[in-house]
Coordinates of C-alpha atoms in Angstrom, one line a residue:
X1 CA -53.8 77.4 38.4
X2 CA -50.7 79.4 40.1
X3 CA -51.2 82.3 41.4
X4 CA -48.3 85.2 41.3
X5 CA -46.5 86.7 43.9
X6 CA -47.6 88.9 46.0
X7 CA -46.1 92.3 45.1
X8 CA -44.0 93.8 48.2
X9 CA -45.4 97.2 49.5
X10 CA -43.4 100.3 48.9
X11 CA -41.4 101.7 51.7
X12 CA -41.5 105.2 52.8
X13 CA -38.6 107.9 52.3
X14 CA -36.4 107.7 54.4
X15 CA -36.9 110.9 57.1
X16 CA -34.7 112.8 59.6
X17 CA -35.6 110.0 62.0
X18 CA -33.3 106.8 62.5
X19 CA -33.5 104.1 59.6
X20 CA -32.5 101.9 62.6
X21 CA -32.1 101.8 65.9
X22 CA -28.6 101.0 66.5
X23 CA -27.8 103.8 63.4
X24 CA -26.3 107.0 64.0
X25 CA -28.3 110.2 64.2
X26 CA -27.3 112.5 61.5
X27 CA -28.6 116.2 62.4
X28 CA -30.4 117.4 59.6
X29 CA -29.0 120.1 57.3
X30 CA -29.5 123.7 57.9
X31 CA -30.5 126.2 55.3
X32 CA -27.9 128.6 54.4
X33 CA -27.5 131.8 56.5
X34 CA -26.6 134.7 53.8
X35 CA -24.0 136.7 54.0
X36 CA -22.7 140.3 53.4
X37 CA -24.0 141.4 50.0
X38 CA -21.4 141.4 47.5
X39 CA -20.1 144.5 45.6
X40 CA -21.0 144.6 42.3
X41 CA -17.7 145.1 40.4
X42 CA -18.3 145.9 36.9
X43 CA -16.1 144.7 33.9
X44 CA -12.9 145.7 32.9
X45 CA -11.9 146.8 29.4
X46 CA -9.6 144.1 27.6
X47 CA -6.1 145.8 27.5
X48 CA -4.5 147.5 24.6
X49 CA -1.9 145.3 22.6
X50 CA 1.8 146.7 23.8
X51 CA 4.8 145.8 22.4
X52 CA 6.9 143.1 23.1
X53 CA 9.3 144.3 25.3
X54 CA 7.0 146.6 27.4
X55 CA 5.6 144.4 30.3
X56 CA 1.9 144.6 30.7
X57 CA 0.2 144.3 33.7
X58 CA -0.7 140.7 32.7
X59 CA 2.8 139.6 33.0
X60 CA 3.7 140.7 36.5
X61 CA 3.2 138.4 38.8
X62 CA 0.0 138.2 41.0
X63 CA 0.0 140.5 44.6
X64 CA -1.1 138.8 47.5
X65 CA -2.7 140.9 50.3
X66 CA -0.9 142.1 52.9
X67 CA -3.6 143.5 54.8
X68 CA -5.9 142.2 57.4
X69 CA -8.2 139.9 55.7
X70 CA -12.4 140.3 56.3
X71 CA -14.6 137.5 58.0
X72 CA -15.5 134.4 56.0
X73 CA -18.3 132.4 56.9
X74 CA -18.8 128.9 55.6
X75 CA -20.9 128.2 53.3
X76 CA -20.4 131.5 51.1
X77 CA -17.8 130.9 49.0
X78 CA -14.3 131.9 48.5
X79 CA -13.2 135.1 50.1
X80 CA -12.6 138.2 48.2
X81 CA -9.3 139.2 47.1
X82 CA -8.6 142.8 47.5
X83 CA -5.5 144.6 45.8
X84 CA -3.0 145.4 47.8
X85 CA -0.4 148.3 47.6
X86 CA 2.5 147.7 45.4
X87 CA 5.7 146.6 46.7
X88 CA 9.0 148.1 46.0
X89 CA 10.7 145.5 43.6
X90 CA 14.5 143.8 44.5
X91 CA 17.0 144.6 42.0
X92 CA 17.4 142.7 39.1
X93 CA 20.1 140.0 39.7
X94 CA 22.0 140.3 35.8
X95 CA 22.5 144.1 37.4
X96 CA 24.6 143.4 40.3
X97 CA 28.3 144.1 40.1
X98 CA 30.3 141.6 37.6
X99 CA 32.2 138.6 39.4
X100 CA 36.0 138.6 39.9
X101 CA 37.5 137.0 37.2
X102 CA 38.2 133.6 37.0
X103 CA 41.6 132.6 39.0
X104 CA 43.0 130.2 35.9
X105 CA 42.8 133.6 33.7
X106 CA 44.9 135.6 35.4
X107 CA 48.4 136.2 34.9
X108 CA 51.2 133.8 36.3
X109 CA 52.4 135.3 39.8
X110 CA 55.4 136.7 40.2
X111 CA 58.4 134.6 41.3
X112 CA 58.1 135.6 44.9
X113 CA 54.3 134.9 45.4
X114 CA 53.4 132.2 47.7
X115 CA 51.0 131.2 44.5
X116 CA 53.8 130.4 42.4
X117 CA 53.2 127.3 40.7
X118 CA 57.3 126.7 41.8
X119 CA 56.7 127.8 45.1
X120 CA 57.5 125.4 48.0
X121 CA 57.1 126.1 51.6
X122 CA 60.4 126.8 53.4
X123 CA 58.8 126.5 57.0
X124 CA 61.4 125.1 59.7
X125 CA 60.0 121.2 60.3
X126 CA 62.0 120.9 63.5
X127 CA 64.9 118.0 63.8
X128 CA 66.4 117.6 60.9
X129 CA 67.7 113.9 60.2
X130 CA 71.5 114.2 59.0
X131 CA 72.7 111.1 57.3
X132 CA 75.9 109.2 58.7
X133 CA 77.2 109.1 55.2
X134 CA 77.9 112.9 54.0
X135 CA 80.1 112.6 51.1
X136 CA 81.3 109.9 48.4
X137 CA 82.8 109.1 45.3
X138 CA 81.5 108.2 42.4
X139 CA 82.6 106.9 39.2
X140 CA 83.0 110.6 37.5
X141 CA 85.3 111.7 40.0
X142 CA 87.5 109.0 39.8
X143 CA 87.8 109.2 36.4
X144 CA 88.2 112.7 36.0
X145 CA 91.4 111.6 38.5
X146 CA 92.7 109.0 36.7
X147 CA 92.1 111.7 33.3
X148 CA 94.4 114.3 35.0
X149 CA 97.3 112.0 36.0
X150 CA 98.8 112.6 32.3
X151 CA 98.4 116.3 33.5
X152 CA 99.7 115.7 36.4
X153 CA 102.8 114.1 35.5
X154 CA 103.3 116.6 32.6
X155 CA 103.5 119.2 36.2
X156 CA 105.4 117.2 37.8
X157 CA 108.8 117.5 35.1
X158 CA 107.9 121.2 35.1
X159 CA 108.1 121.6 38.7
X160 CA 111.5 119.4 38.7
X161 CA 113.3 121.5 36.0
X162 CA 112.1 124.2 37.8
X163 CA 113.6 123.0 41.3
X164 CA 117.0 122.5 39.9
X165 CA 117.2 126.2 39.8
X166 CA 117.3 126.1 43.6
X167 CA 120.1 123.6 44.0
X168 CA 119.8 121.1 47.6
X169 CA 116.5 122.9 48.4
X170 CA 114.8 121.3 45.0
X171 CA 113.7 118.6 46.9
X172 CA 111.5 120.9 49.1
X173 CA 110.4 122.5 46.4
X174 CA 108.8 119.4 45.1
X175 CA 107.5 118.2 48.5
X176 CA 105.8 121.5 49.0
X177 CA 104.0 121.5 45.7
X178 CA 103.1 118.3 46.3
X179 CA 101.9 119.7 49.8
X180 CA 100.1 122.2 48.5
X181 CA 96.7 120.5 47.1
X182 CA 95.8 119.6 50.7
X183 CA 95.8 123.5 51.5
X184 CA 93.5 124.4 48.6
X185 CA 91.0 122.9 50.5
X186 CA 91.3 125.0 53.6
X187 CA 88.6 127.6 54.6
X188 CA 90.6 131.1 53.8
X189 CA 92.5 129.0 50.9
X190 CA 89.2 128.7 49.5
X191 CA 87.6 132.1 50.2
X192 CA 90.6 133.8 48.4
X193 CA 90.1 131.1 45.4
X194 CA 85.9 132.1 45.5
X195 CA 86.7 135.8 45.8
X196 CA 89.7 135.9 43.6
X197 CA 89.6 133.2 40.9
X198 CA 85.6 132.7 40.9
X199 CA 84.6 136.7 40.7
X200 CA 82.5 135.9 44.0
X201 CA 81.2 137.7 47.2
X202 CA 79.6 137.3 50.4
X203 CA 75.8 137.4 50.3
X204 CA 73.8 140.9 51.7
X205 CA 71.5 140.3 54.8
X206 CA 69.0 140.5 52.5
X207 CA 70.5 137.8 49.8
X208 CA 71.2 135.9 53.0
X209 CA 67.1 136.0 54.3
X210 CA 66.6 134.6 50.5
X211 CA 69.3 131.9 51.0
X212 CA 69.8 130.1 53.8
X213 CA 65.6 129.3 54.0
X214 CA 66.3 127.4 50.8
X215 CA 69.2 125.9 51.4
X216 CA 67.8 124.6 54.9
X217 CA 65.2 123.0 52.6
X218 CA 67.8 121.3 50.2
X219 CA 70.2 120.5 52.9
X220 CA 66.9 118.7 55.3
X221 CA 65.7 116.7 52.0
X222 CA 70.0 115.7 51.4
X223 CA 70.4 114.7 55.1
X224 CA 73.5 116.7 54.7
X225 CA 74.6 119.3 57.5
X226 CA 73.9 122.6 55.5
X227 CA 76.0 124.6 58.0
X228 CA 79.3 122.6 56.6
X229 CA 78.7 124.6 53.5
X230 CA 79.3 128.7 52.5
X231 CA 76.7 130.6 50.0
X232 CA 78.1 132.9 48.1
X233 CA 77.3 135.5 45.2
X234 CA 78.0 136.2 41.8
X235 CA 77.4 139.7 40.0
X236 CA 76.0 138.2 37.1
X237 CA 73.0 138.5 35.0
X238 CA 73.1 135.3 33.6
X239 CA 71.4 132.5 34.9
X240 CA 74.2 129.8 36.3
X241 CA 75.4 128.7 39.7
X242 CA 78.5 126.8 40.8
X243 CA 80.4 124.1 43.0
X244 CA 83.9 124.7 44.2
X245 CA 86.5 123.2 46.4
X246 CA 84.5 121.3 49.3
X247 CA 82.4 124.0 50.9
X248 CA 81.5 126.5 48.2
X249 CA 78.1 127.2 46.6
X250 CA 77.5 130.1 44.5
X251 CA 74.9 131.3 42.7
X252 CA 74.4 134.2 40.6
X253 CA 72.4 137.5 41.2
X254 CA 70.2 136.6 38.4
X255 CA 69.0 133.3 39.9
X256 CA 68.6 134.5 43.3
X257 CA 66.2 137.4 42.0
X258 CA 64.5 136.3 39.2
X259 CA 63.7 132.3 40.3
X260 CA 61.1 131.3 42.3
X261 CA 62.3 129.6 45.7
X262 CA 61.4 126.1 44.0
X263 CA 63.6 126.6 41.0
X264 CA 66.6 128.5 43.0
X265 CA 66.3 125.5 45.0
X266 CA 66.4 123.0 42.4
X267 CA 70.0 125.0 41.4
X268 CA 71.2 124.6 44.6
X269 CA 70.1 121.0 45.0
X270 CA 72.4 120.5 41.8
X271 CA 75.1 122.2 42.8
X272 CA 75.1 119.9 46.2
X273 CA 74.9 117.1 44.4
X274 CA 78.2 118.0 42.4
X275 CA 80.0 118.2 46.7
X276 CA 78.0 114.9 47.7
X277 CA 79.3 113.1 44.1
X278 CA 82.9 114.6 44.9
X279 CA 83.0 116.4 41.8
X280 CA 84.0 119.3 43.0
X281 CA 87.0 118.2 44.9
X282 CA 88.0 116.4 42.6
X283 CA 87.7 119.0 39.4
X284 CA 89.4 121.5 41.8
X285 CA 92.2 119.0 42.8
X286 CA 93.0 117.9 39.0
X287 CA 93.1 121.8 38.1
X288 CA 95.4 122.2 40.6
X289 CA 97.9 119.7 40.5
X290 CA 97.5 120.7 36.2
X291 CA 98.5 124.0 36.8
X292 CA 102.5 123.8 35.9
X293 CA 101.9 122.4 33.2
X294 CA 99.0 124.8 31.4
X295 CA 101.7 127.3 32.6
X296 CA 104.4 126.4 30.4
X297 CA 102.1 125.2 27.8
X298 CA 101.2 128.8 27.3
X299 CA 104.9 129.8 27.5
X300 CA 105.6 127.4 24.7
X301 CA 103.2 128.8 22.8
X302 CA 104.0 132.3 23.3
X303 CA 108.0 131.6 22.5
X304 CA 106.9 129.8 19.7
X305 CA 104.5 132.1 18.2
X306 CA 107.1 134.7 18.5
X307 CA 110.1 132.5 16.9
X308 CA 107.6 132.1 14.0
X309 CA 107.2 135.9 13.8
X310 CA 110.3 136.0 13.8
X311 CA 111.6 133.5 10.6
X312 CA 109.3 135.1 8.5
X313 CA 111.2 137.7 8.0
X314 CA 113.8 135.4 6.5
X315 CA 111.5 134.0 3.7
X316 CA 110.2 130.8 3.0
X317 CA 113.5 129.1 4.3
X318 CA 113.4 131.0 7.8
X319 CA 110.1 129.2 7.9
X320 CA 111.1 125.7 7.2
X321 CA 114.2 125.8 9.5
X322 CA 111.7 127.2 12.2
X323 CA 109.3 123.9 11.4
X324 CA 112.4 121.6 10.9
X325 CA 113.7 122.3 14.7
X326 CA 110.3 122.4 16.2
X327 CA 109.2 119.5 14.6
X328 CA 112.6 117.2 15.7
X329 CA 112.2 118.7 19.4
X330 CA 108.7 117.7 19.3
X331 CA 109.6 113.9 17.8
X332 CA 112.3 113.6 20.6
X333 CA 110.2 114.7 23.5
X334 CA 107.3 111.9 22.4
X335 CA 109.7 109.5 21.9
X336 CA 111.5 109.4 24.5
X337 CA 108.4 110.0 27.0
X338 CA 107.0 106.7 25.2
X339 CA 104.4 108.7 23.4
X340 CA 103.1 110.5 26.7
X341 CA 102.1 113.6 24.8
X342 CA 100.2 112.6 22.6
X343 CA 97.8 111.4 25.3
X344 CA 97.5 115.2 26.3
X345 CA 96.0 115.8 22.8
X346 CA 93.2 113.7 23.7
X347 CA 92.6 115.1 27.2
X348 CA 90.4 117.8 26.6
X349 CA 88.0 115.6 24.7
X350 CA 87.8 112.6 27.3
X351 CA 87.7 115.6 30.3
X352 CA 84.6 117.1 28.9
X353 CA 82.8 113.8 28.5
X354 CA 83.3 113.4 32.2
X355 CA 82.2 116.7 32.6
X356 CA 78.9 116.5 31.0
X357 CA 78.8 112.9 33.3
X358 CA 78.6 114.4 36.4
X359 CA 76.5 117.1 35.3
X360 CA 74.0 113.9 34.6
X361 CA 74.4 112.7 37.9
X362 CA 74.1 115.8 39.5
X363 CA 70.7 116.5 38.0
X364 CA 69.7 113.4 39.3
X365 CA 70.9 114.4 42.7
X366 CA 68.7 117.5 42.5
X367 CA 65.4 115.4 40.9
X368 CA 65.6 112.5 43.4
X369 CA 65.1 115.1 46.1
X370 CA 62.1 116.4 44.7
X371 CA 62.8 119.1 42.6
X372 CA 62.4 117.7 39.1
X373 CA 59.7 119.9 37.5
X374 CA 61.7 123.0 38.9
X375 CA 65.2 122.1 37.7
X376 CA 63.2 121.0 34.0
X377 CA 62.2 124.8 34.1
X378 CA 65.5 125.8 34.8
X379 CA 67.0 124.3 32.1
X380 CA 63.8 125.8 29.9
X381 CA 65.4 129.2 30.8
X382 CA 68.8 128.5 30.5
X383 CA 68.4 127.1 26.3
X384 CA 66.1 130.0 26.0
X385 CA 69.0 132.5 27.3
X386 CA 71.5 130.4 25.2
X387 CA 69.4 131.2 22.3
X388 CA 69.2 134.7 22.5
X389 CA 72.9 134.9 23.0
X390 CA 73.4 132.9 19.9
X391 CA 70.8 135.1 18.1
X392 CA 72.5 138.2 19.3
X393 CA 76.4 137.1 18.2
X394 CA 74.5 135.8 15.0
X395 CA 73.4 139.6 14.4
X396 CA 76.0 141.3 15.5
X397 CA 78.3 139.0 13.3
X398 CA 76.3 139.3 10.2
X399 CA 76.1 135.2 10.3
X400 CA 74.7 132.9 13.0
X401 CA 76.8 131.6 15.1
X402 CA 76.7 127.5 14.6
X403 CA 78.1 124.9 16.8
X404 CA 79.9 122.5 15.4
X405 CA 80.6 119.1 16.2
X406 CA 84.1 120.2 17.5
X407 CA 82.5 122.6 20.4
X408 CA 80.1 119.8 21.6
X409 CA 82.3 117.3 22.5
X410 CA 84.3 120.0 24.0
X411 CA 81.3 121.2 26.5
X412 CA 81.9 120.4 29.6
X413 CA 78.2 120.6 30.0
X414 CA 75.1 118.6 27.7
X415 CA 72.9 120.1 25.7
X416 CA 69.2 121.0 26.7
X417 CA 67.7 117.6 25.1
X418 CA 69.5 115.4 26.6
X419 CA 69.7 116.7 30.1
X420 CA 65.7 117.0 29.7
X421 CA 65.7 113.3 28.4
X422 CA 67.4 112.0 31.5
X423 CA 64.6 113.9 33.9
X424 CA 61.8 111.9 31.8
X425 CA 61.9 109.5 34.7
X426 CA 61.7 112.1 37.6
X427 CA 58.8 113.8 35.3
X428 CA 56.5 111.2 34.9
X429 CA 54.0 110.5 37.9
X430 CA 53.9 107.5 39.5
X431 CA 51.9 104.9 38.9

């Protein structure tokens, strides 16, 4: 018979002594020491309901003690929390002073201000690189040559019938008109043309601090000598500018007041480009040498005018005899100048087209500088002041004014659309 197991005896409790010898000696605990006796703090009232937007004392946030705080033993508990004094509070923030408004609201700056969106900095950049090639010309000019020779010639039978009044010395007479284009393009020649012929003036020392800053600009981005050039001034409260003989700029009052440096610069860039292109020397040598002949055009007209005046006092058949010899001169003098004049009917119209040309080119001249967006403003201004001129005869007329098909191809100048449309490539940005 097995017997069971014996039964393992129970072990003692483990005392304050070691449980082994190589253990650690863990000190026993100590009982607690009391502390100060705390003050009994009897129970607050719950608070009364308030309104909404009254604050109770629940909602402000909690005040931390500022004072010194009393001696904590361990073992005790959490130290008490006294209230402290309350604390003057900051202002609210939604009371401070409103911000300035926002920069994009305000107002567009006035022409002058540096903040102009058409402002460009006119700062001297030191040496200045001039290009070895100052001056050419293009196609425009020599076709608005080639379109005055008819002119031309047309002076030059004036000018003859008008030598043979002076006998032998006719010959001179001819040589010295012939002479004469080369002195239109000499410096007091061309002062007395600006002054005289063009309505224009020498800038004030203050137009001239406005001027020559911008014109160093447009010269510098050219590579053109700007000092080769004069500025001049036009009384004018319309917005235009102009290129004469082949050292005259002039602008107007109105654009050297009222447009931003940018813009005025643009219009001076285009003006340039007219004296780079030869335009201008060659428009002011065409006029010239056509001179004789506008001359006794108008007298023509004025004879004639008064010769018809005059056969109408003799009836209808005054008036036919007056058309019968006019009409036989006129037949004579085409046929036996091989239909010359009737060329000079189709001038005007093939002139203007190669006006309009160069002011194409010329407006590229001013964008490929740099002064695209400005010049496009520009031209913004001008169809809006061409407008309200149109408006104004319109009223004052009792009909509006309406241009016919006639007075365009007579411009010497495009219309707003399609100089805008030829800046489309300045305006776009590059890719």
């Amino acid at each position: 018979m097995t017997q069971p197991p014996p039964i393992p005896p129970e072990y003692p409790e483990p005392t304050g002594g070691p449980l082994h010898p190589g253990a650690a000696q863990v000190p026993p605990a100590h009982p607690p020491v009391p502390g100060p006796r705390q003050p009994h703090i009897p129970p607050q009232a719950p608070p009364y309901p308030r309104s909404p937007q009254y604050p109770t004392a629940a909602s402000q946030p909690p005040r931390y003690p500022t004072g010194p705080l009393p001696p904590h033993h361990p073992g005790v508990g959490p130290a008490p929390q006294y209230p402290s004094a309350p604390q003057p509070q900051p202002p609210y923030p939604h009371a401070a002073a409103p911000p300035p408004p926002y920069p994009q609201a305000a107002a567009v700056p006035p022409p002058g201000s540096p903040l102009h969106p058409h402002h460009i900095d006119t700062a001297h950049r030191g040496r200045v690189h001039v290009s070895s090639r100052q001056r050419h010309t293009d196609a425009t000019a020599f076709g608005n040559l080639l379109l005055h020779l008819p002119n031309f010639l047309c002076s030059l039978v004036v000018v003859t019938l008008v030598s043979l009044i002076f006998g032998d010395l006719g010959l001179l007479v001819i040589l010295a008109w012939l002479a004469s284009g080369a002195l239109v393009f000499h410096r007091p020649a061309e002062s007395a043309l600006a002054r005289h012929l063009l309505r224009l003036r020498y800038p004030t020392p203050q137009e001239r601090a406005t001027l020559e800053p911008v014109w160093r600009e447009v010269t510098a981005r050219a590579g053109v000598e700007g000092r080769a050039y004069e500025l001049w001034v036009e009384d004018s409260d319309s917005l235009n500018a102009v290129a004469a003989a082949g050292h005259i700029v002039g602008v107007t009052s109105f654009a050297l007041n009222r447009l931003p440096n940018g813009e005025l610069a643009a219009v001076m860039a285009h003006e340039l480009g007219h004296h780079v292109g030869g335009h201008a020397w060659s428009g002011l040598l065409g006029y010239w040498y056509a001179l004789p002949g506008r001359i006794a055009w108008r007298l023509l007209r004025a004879v004639t005018g008064f010769l018809f005046h005059v056969s109408r006092a003799f009836s209808c058949i005054g008036v036919a005899f007056f058309g019968l010899c006019v009409g036989g001169i006129a037949l004579a003098t085409i046929s036996t100048l091989y239909g010359l004049p009737l060329l000079l009917l189709g001038m005007p119209y093939a002139l203007a087209a190669v006006g309009r040309r160069s002011e194409l080119r010329a407006d590229q001249h001013a964008a490929a500088l740099g002064f695209a967006p400005m010049l496009a403003a520009v031209l913004e201004k001008l169809h809006r002041q061409e407008q309200a001129q149109l408006a104004a005869a319109g009223q004052g007329g009792g009909a509006r004014m309406k241009e016919t098909a006639a007075s365009r191809l007579l411009s010497s100048h495009p219309d707003y659309h399609t100089r805008l449309h030829h800046l489309q490539e300045y305006l776009q940005p590059a890719r």
